[in-house]
mmCIF file of C-alpha atoms in Angstrom:
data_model
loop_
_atom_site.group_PDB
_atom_site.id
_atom_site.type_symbol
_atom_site.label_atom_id
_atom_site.label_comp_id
_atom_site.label_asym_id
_atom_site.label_seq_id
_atom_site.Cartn_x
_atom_site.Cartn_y
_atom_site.Cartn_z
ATOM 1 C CA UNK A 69 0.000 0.000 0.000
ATOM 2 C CA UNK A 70 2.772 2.032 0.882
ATOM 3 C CA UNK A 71 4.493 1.385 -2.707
ATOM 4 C CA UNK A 72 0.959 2.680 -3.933
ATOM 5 C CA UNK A 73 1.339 5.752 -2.102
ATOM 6 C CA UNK A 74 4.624 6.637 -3.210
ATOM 7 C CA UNK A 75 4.504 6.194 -6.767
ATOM 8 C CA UNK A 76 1.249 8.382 -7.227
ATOM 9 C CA UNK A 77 3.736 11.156 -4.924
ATOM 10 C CA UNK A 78 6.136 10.844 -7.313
ATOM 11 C CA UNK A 79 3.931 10.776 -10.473
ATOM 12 C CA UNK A 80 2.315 13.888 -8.985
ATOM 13 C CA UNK A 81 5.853 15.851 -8.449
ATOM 14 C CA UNK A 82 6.927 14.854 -12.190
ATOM 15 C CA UNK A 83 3.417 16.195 -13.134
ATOM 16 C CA UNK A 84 4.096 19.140 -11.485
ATOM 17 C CA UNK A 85 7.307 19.702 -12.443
ATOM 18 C CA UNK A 86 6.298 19.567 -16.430
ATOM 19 C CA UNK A 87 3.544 21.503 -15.888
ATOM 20 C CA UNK A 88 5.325 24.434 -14.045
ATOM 21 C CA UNK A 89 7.645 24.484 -17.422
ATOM 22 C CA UNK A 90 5.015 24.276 -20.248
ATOM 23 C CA UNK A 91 2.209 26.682 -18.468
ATOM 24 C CA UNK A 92 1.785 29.615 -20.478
ATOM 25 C CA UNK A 93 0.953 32.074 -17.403
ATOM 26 C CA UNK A 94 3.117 32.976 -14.527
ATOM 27 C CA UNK A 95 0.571 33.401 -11.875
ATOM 28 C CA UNK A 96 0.070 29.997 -12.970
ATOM 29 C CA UNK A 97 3.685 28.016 -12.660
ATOM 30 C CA UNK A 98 4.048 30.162 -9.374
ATOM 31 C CA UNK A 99 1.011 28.119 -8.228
ATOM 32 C CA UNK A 100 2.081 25.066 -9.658
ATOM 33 C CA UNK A 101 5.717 25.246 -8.550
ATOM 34 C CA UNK A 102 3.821 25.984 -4.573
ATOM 35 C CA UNK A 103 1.983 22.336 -5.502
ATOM 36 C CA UNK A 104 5.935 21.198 -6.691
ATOM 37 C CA UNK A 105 6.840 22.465 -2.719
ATOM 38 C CA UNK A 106 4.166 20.679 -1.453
ATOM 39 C CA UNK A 107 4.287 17.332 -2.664
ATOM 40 C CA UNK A 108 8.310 17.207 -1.979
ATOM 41 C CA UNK A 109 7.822 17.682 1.534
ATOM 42 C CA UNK A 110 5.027 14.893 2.102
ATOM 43 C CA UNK A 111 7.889 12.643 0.080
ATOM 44 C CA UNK A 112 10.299 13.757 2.223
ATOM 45 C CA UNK A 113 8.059 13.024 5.492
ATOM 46 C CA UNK A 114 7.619 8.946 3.671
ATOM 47 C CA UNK A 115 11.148 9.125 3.587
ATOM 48 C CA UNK A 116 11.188 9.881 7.447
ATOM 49 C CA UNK A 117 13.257 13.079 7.182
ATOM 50 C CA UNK A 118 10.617 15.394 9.000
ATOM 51 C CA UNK A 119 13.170 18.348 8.713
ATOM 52 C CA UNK A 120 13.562 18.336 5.093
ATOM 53 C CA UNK A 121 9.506 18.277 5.183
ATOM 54 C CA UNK A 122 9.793 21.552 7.499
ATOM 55 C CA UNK A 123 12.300 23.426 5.517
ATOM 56 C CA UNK A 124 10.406 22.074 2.297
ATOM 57 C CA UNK A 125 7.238 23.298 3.263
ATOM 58 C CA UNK A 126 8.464 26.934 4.733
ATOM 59 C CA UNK A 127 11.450 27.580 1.825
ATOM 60 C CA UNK A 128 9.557 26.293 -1.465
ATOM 61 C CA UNK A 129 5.955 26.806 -0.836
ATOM 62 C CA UNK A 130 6.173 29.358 2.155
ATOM 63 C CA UNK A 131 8.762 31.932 1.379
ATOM 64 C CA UNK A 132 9.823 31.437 -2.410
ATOM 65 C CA UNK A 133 6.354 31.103 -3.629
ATOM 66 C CA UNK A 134 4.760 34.578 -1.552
ATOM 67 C CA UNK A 135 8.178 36.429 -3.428
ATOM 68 C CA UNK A 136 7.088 35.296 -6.784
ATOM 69 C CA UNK A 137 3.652 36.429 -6.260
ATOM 70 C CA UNK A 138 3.936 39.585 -4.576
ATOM 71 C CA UNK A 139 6.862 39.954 -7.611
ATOM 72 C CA UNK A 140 4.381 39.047 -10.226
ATOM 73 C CA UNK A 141 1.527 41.382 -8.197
ATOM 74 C CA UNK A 142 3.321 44.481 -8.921
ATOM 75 C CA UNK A 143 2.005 47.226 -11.184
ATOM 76 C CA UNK A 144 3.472 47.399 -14.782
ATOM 77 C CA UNK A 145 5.453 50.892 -14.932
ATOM 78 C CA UNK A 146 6.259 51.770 -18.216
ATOM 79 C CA UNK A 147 9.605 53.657 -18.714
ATOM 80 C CA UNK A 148 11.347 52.222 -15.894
ATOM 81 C CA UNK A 149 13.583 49.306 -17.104
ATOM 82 C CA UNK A 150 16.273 49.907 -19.863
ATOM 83 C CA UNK A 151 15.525 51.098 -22.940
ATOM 84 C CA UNK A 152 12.092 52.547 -21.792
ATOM 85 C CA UNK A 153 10.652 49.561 -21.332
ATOM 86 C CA UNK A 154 9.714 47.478 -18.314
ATOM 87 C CA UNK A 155 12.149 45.055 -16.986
ATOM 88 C CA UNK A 156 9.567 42.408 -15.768
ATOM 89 C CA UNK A 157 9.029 44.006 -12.115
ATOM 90 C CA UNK A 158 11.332 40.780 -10.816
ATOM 91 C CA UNK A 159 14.367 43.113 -9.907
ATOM 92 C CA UNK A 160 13.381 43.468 -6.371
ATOM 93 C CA UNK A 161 12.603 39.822 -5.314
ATOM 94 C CA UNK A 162 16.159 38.750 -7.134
ATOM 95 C CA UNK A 163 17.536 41.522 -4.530
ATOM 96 C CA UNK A 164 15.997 39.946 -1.803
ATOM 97 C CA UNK A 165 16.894 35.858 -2.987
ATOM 98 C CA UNK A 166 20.107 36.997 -3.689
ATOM 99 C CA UNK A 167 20.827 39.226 -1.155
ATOM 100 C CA UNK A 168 22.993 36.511 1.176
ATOM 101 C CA UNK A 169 25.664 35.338 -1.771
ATOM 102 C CA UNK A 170 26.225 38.962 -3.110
ATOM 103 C CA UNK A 171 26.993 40.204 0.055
ATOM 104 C CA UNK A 172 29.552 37.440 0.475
ATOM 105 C CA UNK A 173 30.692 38.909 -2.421
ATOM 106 C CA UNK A 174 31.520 42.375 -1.604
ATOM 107 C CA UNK A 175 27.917 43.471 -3.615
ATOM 108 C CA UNK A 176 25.905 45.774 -2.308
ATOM 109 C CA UNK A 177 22.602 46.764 -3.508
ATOM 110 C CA UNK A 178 21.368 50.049 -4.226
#
């Protein structure tokens, strides 16, 4: 039963997986990619590594996913990305995700 179980986990996080890389619309893939987050931690919990579940859960789903939609949330400004046109709104939430290794670095954001 277990076996069961585990294969329809892992045909669900392939599923997802494809899907977050064919689907059209971001709002979408975020979504999907949350599902992705999901389903990794309840394999990791079968695998009896309850921490990986935790960190799972909070990192993929919790933290990453509320970025990319409060990224993908923000107004359109025309005008403000190079050339005049709009440089897809993401340059905050790449601050923020990359914030740690730049810093490392010698980086600092303005």
């Amino acid at each position: 039963m277990m076996t069961v179980f585990r294969v329809i986990l892992l045909i669900g996080l392939v599923g997802c997986a494809i899907a977050t890389a064919i689907v059209r619309k971001p709002m979408q893939a975020v979504i999907i990619y949350s599902a992705f987050s999901v389903v990794l931690a309840v394999i990791w919990i079968t695998l009896e590594a309850p921490d990986l579940a935790v960190t799972e859960a909070a990192v993929g789903a919790g933290v990453t996913g509320i970025l990319l939609y409060l990224t993908l949330r923000q107004p359109h400004r025309p005008g403000r990305g190079p050339q005049g046109e709009n440089a897809g709104g993401g340059g905050r939430a790449w601050q923020i995700l990359t914030a740690p290794s730049a810093a490392g670095c010698g980086v600092r954001w303005t």
